[in-house]
Amino acid sequence: MKVVKLILTTNSLFNEILSSQTANRTVKQQRIVIAAIRLFAEKGYSNTSTAEIAKVAEVSEASIFKQYVTKDRLLLSLVVPYIKEFFPSKANETINQIISKADSTFEGFIRAFLKNRIAFIVENREIFQVLIKEIIYKEELKNELLPYFSELVTPLMTKVIELFKERGELIDIPITRILKLIFTFIGGFVASRFVLLNQESINDEEIEDAIHFIINGIQKASFDNK
Amino acid sequence: MKVVKLILTTNSLFNEILSSQTANRTVKQQRIVIAAIRLFAEKGYSNTSTAEIAKVAEVSEASIFKQYVTKDRLLLSLVVPYIKEFFPSKANETINQIISKADSTFEGFIRAFLKNRIAFIVENREIFQVLIKEIIYKEELKNELLPYFSELVTPLMTKVIELFKERGELIDIPITRILKLIFTFIGGFVASRFVLLNQESINDEEIEDAIHFIINGIQKASFDNK
DNA sequence: CAATAAAGTGAGTGAGTACTTACTTCTGGT
DNA sequence: ACCAGAAGTAAGTACTCACTCACTTTATTG
């Protein structure tokens, strides 16, 4: 069995960290990670000094640099493993399972997908905030995540959309455009709630509204009003 | 005729700048504004030094502080007048005009609204980027803009939604929840295109997709699949 | 045109910045 | 019990930061 691990073609720091281990950390190194995530999430990367991280982690500043060499690499070391987890390869199986069921609906799929990913964000709220806040500034992060996203998520979602499109329920535009609409909304949804409004969770009512909005948004118009 | 100008109850720097004049600036002060917007948009507020702004504006650093006192106030002086323009009181008339027409459709309204606001963003792309990027970090900006938004935009939009809701075309949930869905999508739409992807414009095809998505998203389900 | 105010600046300043160095302490394998 | 290498640190380093001050230049006005 061949396992293809390499997804990105570029050889970057991003990939280096992707393949590095995050386990067997010392207690102090753990404290650095926790402190850094908390401070970066709260005040942003640029507004947090390494001195402050060291103080909160109750560790000498030099300990941070012994391990991470630069402040920049510290950020990447926090964010990259999170991204790795956010798009799990396991999702493939789950999706195949869902779409193999004959009675499965697109609504059910979207509900499962949304609730699952929101739960994941809630579990790791702070690091999600760091990611969203810093992806705007760090070109490297942006240029690596966007392809990573489109290469891992797009094929999976395309599969699902295709299935329901064949049933004729969905709007008659290319799948890439449907996906763009869905992810624009979901992106706006989680970013506004968890980053802008700093919510700790999202209640079910709002999630159901969102699901309805997405489902109807991409369905074939029931009446042409043009 | 009474003109009620005070919208916010708090007495803050935000309001002070809101009521201050932006006209009769010197040539050099104009250069400072242009340089600051460009640099803040490109690298972010925290990653831009006042020395760099002065250099790009070809002005002494002290000139910036003579006028704006602090770097923080410089940012607010750029962003607040933009916010002021973004939610124009004129919109009230326009909306009344639109909804007074008997043959007006919700789709037509959304199209006019979206295209108009997107055109405004395109015209002032850099300052829009500054606003979105910094609203995440500056609590003051956030805590002032959110009420400003809800007090100026919500009543107007509520009026429109109400009208079309009476016709029975829209989903049967409270208007505030409908508005939240619409603005979550539109927010995600403009933020992702203009800030994350740094696009200079949005083509008509994509705007039409967005309109369809919104219209269908909030319409009454044509078939109940529950 | 003189008086006054406003706009502008060169040369700082102290506080903070990411990062380094020379050294000590801890830990796991033999 | 020993010791090599990893983990940790106090005390720096060079440099950048927002901001100030004493002073000059330009614009306004009676």
XYZ file of C-alpha atoms (C1' of nucleotides) in Angstrom:
512
model
C 0.000 0.000 0.000
C 1.383 3.292 -1.037
C 0.679 6.221 1.192
C 1.058 9.558 -0.480
C 1.819 12.066 2.213
C 3.081 14.951 0.195
C 0.281 17.249 -0.695
C 2.062 20.490 -1.286
C 4.753 20.767 -3.870
C 6.611 23.650 -2.294
C 9.382 22.980 0.171
C 8.712 25.336 2.998
C 8.867 25.837 6.700
C 5.188 24.981 6.644
C 5.915 21.466 5.426
C 8.849 21.057 7.734
C 6.634 21.726 10.716
C 3.871 19.578 9.234
C 6.106 16.536 9.360
C 7.735 17.298 12.712
C 6.590 15.716 15.917
C 4.529 17.627 18.406
C 4.590 14.947 21.078
C 7.159 14.404 23.871
C 7.176 18.032 24.968
C 8.558 19.017 28.334
C 6.288 20.471 30.988
C 7.857 23.879 30.469
C 7.512 23.637 26.719
C 3.855 22.815 27.211
C 3.484 25.911 29.349
C 5.067 27.994 26.589
C 2.595 26.627 24.046
C -0.403 27.275 26.274
C 0.724 30.778 27.180
C 1.522 31.680 23.575
C -1.842 30.474 22.277
C -3.676 32.353 24.988
C -1.801 35.616 24.435
C -1.773 35.445 20.635
C -5.529 34.782 20.647
C -6.225 37.617 23.035
C -3.925 40.354 21.791
C -2.619 39.141 18.475
C 0.834 37.965 17.442
C 2.349 41.404 16.876
C 1.088 42.815 20.149
C 2.502 39.973 22.227
C 6.171 40.038 23.216
C 8.261 36.972 23.836
C 9.025 38.435 27.266
C 5.339 38.378 28.108
C 4.925 34.799 26.923
C 7.863 33.784 29.086
C 6.388 35.553 32.087
C 2.945 33.956 31.723
C 4.504 30.540 31.106
C 6.789 31.091 34.122
C 9.799 30.240 32.036
C 12.884 32.157 30.988
C 12.636 33.967 27.685
C 15.636 32.072 26.381
C 13.759 28.797 26.750
C 11.368 29.903 24.070
C 14.203 30.589 21.659
C 16.080 27.394 22.540
C 13.124 25.439 21.228
C 11.595 27.623 18.527
C 14.568 29.722 17.361
C 12.347 32.638 16.254
C 9.027 34.086 17.349
C 7.737 33.413 13.852
C 8.446 29.694 14.114
C 6.678 29.600 17.456
C 3.514 30.874 15.773
C 3.775 28.344 12.959
C 4.460 25.535 15.422
C 1.169 26.316 17.128
C -0.959 26.869 14.072
C 0.258 24.254 11.613
C -0.582 21.154 13.703
C -4.017 22.654 14.248
C -4.552 23.036 10.520
C -3.358 19.451 10.134
C -6.043 18.306 12.535
C -8.703 20.563 11.098
C -8.691 18.742 7.772
C -8.399 15.153 8.868
C -7.922 12.433 6.303
C -10.437 10.433 8.276
C -13.119 12.759 6.922
C -12.822 10.836 3.689
C -14.239 7.678 5.239
C -16.981 9.548 7.045
C -18.105 11.250 3.892
C -18.086 8.009 1.926
C -20.171 6.456 4.674
C -22.686 9.255 4.554
C -23.145 9.318 0.839
C -23.352 5.527 0.587
C -26.602 5.557 2.501
C -29.473 5.712 0.082
C -31.717 7.708 2.366
C -29.085 10.337 3.100
C -30.066 13.886 2.368
C -27.891 16.853 1.541
C -29.362 18.599 4.544
C -28.288 15.755 6.789
C -24.817 15.881 5.366
C -24.466 19.627 5.844
C -25.822 19.336 9.391
C -23.339 16.637 10.308
C -20.494 18.511 8.665
C -21.283 21.866 10.266
C -21.903 20.524 13.753
C -18.777 18.435 13.657
C -16.491 21.264 12.537
C -18.083 23.769 14.918
C -17.545 21.340 17.785
C -13.908 21.103 16.784
C -13.563 24.878 16.749
C -15.247 25.176 20.150
C -12.792 22.655 21.584
C -9.833 24.669 20.320
C -11.318 28.119 20.229
C -8.190 30.109 21.023
C -5.971 28.533 18.414
C -8.738 28.990 15.856
C -8.804 32.682 16.708
C -5.033 32.877 16.286
C -5.276 31.196 12.899
C -7.986 33.501 11.545
C -6.375 36.631 12.941
C -2.904 35.903 11.624
C -3.765 34.383 8.265
C -4.564 37.912 7.142
C -1.057 39.143 7.915
C 1.284 36.222 7.383
C 1.591 35.683 3.672
C 3.355 32.381 4.227
C 0.479 31.035 6.290
C -2.052 32.216 3.739
C -0.197 30.924 0.710
C 0.130 27.500 2.287
C -3.295 27.124 3.849
C -5.340 28.096 0.817
C -3.908 25.338 -1.430
C -3.966 22.913 1.502
C -7.628 23.687 1.908
C -8.505 23.377 -1.749
C -6.537 20.169 -2.216
C -7.962 18.385 0.803
C -11.446 19.751 1.199
C -12.515 20.540 -2.338
C -12.257 16.979 -3.728
C -14.257 15.592 -0.825
C -16.947 18.208 -1.017
C -17.084 17.973 -4.784
C -17.944 14.297 -4.449
C -20.863 15.062 -2.191
C -22.163 17.999 -4.179
C -21.952 15.942 -7.374
C -24.135 13.238 -5.873
C -26.891 15.615 -4.876
C -26.530 17.573 -8.069
C -27.302 14.453 -10.049
C -30.595 14.234 -8.249
C -31.378 17.576 -9.827
C -32.031 19.338 -6.570
C -29.180 21.775 -6.811
C -28.749 24.994 -8.698
C -27.324 24.591 -12.189
C -23.922 26.251 -11.872
C -20.442 24.648 -11.740
C -19.559 22.878 -8.517
C -16.614 25.164 -7.790
C -18.986 28.096 -7.662
C -21.393 26.240 -5.389
C -18.506 25.376 -3.096
C -17.330 28.972 -3.038
C -20.779 30.103 -1.907
C -20.990 27.473 0.814
C -17.536 28.183 2.187
C -18.002 31.913 1.974
C -21.011 31.558 4.224
C -19.507 29.023 6.598
C -16.306 31.053 6.779
C -18.249 34.212 7.556
C -20.318 32.286 10.065
C -17.492 30.878 12.161
C -15.230 33.907 11.785
C -17.881 36.373 12.896
C -19.100 34.256 15.807
C -15.816 32.939 17.172
C -13.382 35.709 16.285
C -15.274 38.973 15.882
C -17.933 38.348 18.520
C -15.681 36.051 20.559
C -18.549 33.649 21.271
C -17.783 30.489 23.181
C -20.301 28.426 21.297
C -23.158 28.622 18.817
C -26.641 27.560 19.813
C -28.620 25.005 17.852
C -31.202 27.453 16.643
C -28.583 29.485 14.867
C -26.984 26.408 13.384
C -30.358 25.267 12.046
C -30.915 28.705 10.512
C -27.512 28.436 8.876
C -28.269 24.968 7.525
C -31.562 26.121 6.069
C -29.846 29.130 4.530
C -27.189 26.989 2.858
C -29.573 24.277 1.658
C -32.037 26.722 0.165
C -29.289 28.962 -1.118
C -27.901 26.378 -3.460
C -31.092 24.596 -4.398
C -32.783 25.018 -7.717
C -35.109 28.016 -7.623
C -38.651 26.810 -7.068
C -40.060 29.688 -9.038
C -38.264 31.703 -11.669
C -38.759 35.346 -10.938
C -36.702 36.757 -13.719
C -37.298 70.105 11.393
C -35.382 68.342 14.089
C -32.246 66.570 13.108
C -31.116 63.960 15.551
C -27.392 63.566 15.162
C -26.483 61.675 18.252
C -26.726 58.006 17.661
C -24.385 56.615 20.240
C -24.870 57.317 23.881
C -21.272 56.840 24.959
C -18.885 59.767 24.983
C -15.754 58.491 23.354
C -12.860 59.305 21.117
C -14.894 57.644 18.396
C -17.598 60.278 18.664
C -15.109 63.080 18.995
C -13.562 62.127 15.683
C -17.001 61.533 14.175
C -17.951 65.145 14.725
C -14.562 66.618 13.828
C -13.849 68.025 10.397
C -11.774 66.143 7.898
C -11.581 68.954 5.340
C -8.992 71.774 5.095
C -6.019 69.493 5.505
C -2.553 70.646 4.507
C -0.758 69.022 1.599
C 1.622 67.318 3.983
C -1.215 66.115 6.182
C -2.863 64.631 3.112
C 0.364 62.812 2.322
C 0.419 61.403 5.852
C -3.139 60.099 5.464
C -2.422 58.486 2.100
C 0.806 56.882 3.307
C -0.758 55.609 6.530
C -3.732 54.023 4.752
C -1.470 52.359 2.233
C 0.910 50.964 4.835
C -1.747 49.937 7.359
C -3.653 48.144 4.597
C -0.561 46.358 3.358
C 1.198 45.386 6.573
C -1.284 46.077 9.324
C -1.321 48.723 12.031
C 1.022 46.981 14.460
C 3.603 46.159 11.828
C 3.829 49.712 10.545
C 6.017 52.214 12.393
C 5.381 55.930 12.496
C 8.911 56.390 11.151
C 7.977 54.431 8.037
C 4.797 56.427 7.515
C 6.808 59.630 7.777
C 9.348 58.346 5.270
C 6.738 57.314 2.694
C 4.821 60.570 3.185
C 8.115 62.494 2.904
C 7.386 64.302 6.121
C 9.098 64.463 9.482
C 7.899 61.971 12.047
C 7.080 64.816 14.430
C 4.534 66.190 11.939
C 2.439 63.101 12.410
C 2.369 63.584 16.152
C 1.742 67.331 15.934
C -1.549 66.553 14.193
C -2.629 63.189 15.590
C -0.938 63.126 19.020
C -0.795 59.326 19.107
C -0.489 56.553 16.534
C -3.790 55.214 17.800
C -5.614 58.429 17.013
C -4.112 58.436 13.542
C -5.737 55.055 12.879
C -9.102 56.212 14.201
C -8.898 59.429 12.183
C -8.565 57.349 9.034
C -11.157 54.731 9.805
C -13.957 56.642 11.499
C -14.792 59.015 8.614
C -14.868 55.964 6.350
C -17.367 54.240 8.610
C -19.373 57.465 8.621
C -19.534 57.375 4.838
C -20.173 53.658 4.661
C -23.549 53.968 6.379
C -24.936 57.089 4.743
C -28.156 58.596 5.981
C -29.084 59.070 2.334
C -29.614 55.322 2.145
C -32.871 55.904 3.932
C -34.351 57.790 0.984
C -33.065 55.292 -1.524
C -34.608 52.415 0.333
C -37.925 54.190 0.719
C -37.871 54.872 -2.992
C -37.213 51.251 -3.804
C -39.875 49.802 -1.592
C -42.474 52.361 -2.693
C -42.464 50.887 -6.169
C -45.174 48.270 -6.426
C -43.277 46.113 -8.886
C -40.091 46.070 -6.844
C -38.757 42.657 -5.972
C -36.610 41.601 -3.068
C -34.087 40.327 -5.572
C -33.896 43.746 -7.189
C -33.401 45.359 -3.832
C -30.610 43.013 -2.801
C -28.927 43.432 -6.178
C -28.994 47.230 -5.922
C -27.822 47.125 -2.323
C -24.966 44.678 -2.938
C -23.676 46.317 -6.104
C -23.796 49.740 -4.519
C -21.900 48.743 -1.401
C -19.362 46.668 -3.317
C -18.708 49.646 -5.601
C -18.086 51.739 -2.515
C -15.634 49.213 -1.139
C -13.804 48.963 -4.472
C -13.417 52.737 -4.526
C -11.853 52.721 -1.065
C -10.360 49.288 -0.980
C -7.344 50.005 1.190
C -9.201 51.739 3.976
C -11.765 48.916 3.956
C -8.925 46.449 4.429
C -7.585 48.503 7.326
C -11.005 48.557 8.941
C -11.587 44.810 8.683
C -8.068 43.925 9.769
C -8.026 46.194 12.798
C -11.583 45.766 14.015
C -10.482 42.369 15.270
C -7.811 43.872 17.510
C -9.043 47.282 18.574
C -11.779 46.758 21.126
C -12.725 50.423 20.958
C -13.294 50.252 17.216
C -15.311 47.062 17.583
C -17.429 48.246 20.480
C -18.347 51.415 18.611
C -18.877 50.025 15.135
C -21.151 47.156 16.079
C -23.798 49.372 17.732
C -23.336 51.968 14.986
C -24.033 49.263 12.471
C -27.056 47.863 14.239
C -28.577 51.269 14.938
C -28.213 52.599 11.416
C -28.501 49.556 9.192
C -30.830 47.260 11.086
C -33.871 49.599 11.137
C -33.572 50.236 7.411
C -33.157 46.611 6.499
C -35.906 45.567 8.878
C -38.302 47.796 6.967
C -37.459 46.122 3.681
C -37.514 42.605 5.022
C -40.849 43.257 6.707
C -42.392 44.315 3.413
C -41.336 41.187 1.597
C -42.127 39.027 4.561
C -45.731 40.200 4.437
C -45.975 38.842 0.937
C -45.281 35.474 2.479
C -42.253 34.736 0.369
C -39.751 34.688 3.185
C -38.851 32.063 5.701
C -40.880 32.198 8.894
C -38.294 33.214 11.482
C -37.828 36.562 13.270
C -36.389 39.363 11.160
C -33.322 39.745 13.347
C -32.358 36.182 12.551
C -32.926 36.736 8.827
C -30.747 39.838 8.981
C -28.025 37.977 10.800
C -27.931 35.350 8.049
C -27.788 37.934 5.287
C -25.056 39.976 6.916
C -23.066 36.915 7.871
C -22.959 35.969 4.214
C -22.329 39.467 2.866
C -19.675 40.030 5.532
C -17.975 36.766 4.649
C -18.285 37.627 0.978
C -16.615 41.043 1.059
C -14.093 40.126 3.770
C -12.867 37.014 1.951
C -12.673 38.689 -1.465
C -11.278 42.075 -0.556
C -9.192 41.295 2.520
C -8.188 37.638 2.489
C -7.850 37.232 -1.283
C -6.994 40.908 -1.813
C -9.147 41.086 -4.951
C -9.498 44.458 -6.663
C -13.055 43.824 -7.722
C -15.753 41.168 -7.939
C -17.120 40.082 -11.287
C -20.823 40.131 -12.069
C -21.155 36.374 -12.284
C -20.048 35.996 -8.696
C -22.322 38.779 -7.544
C -25.269 37.111 -9.270
C -24.400 33.813 -7.580
C -24.338 35.632 -4.261
C -27.703 37.280 -4.905
C -29.276 33.959 -5.809
C -27.771 32.378 -2.711
C -29.166 35.072 -0.444
C -32.610 35.209 -2.058
C -33.094 31.461 -1.979
C -31.467 31.165 1.422
C -34.110 33.193 3.155
C -37.122 32.201 1.110
C -39.760 29.839 2.347
C -38.776 26.266 1.637
C -40.563 25.066 -1.488
C -40.707 21.563 -0.140
C -40.606 20.522 3.489
C -38.103 17.769 3.895
C -38.335 17.337 7.614
C 3.621 94.753 7.141
C 4.055 93.519 11.593
C 2.037 90.388 14.969
C 0.339 86.052 15.951
C -0.813 81.549 15.228
C -0.325 77.308 12.957
C 2.524 73.887 10.586
C 6.688 71.607 10.354
C 11.220 69.541 11.819
C 16.132 67.559 13.503
C 17.727 65.483 17.111
C 16.861 63.283 20.650
C 14.734 59.829 24.778
C 13.484 55.989 27.626
C 11.089 51.921 27.266
C 10.678 47.899 24.899
C 11.857 44.496 21.070
C 13.543 39.838 19.317
C 17.283 37.329 19.929
C 22.262 35.602 21.940
C 25.818 34.049 24.930
C 28.058 31.786 28.418
C 26.809 29.171 31.814
C 24.132 25.763 35.030
C 20.848 22.006 35.909
C 18.448 18.029 34.732
C 17.823 13.307 32.698
C 18.273 8.788 30.605
C 21.275 5.121 29.197
C 25.100 2.150 30.482
C 27.658 6.331 39.688
C 28.907 8.512 35.679
C 28.522 11.399 31.936
C 26.910 13.114 27.401
C 23.474 15.671 25.635
C 19.320 18.003 26.227
C 16.720 21.595 28.799
C 16.874 25.770 31.069
C 18.426 30.459 32.390
C 20.390 35.356 33.968
C 22.175 38.899 31.893
C 23.078 40.793 28.339
C 23.082 42.774 22.884
C 21.929 45.743 19.158
C 18.178 47.828 17.618
C 13.391 49.741 16.980
C 9.492 51.810 18.948
C 6.172 55.694 19.903
C 6.630 59.969 21.377
C 8.886 64.856 22.892
C 11.276 69.255 22.767
C 13.250 73.298 21.387
C 13.286 75.586 17.503
C 12.343 77.334 12.494
C 9.299 78.138 8.654
C 4.951 79.248 6.663
C 0.223 81.144 6.639
C -3.382 84.268 8.430
C -5.219 88.486 9.733
C -6.085 93.188 11.622
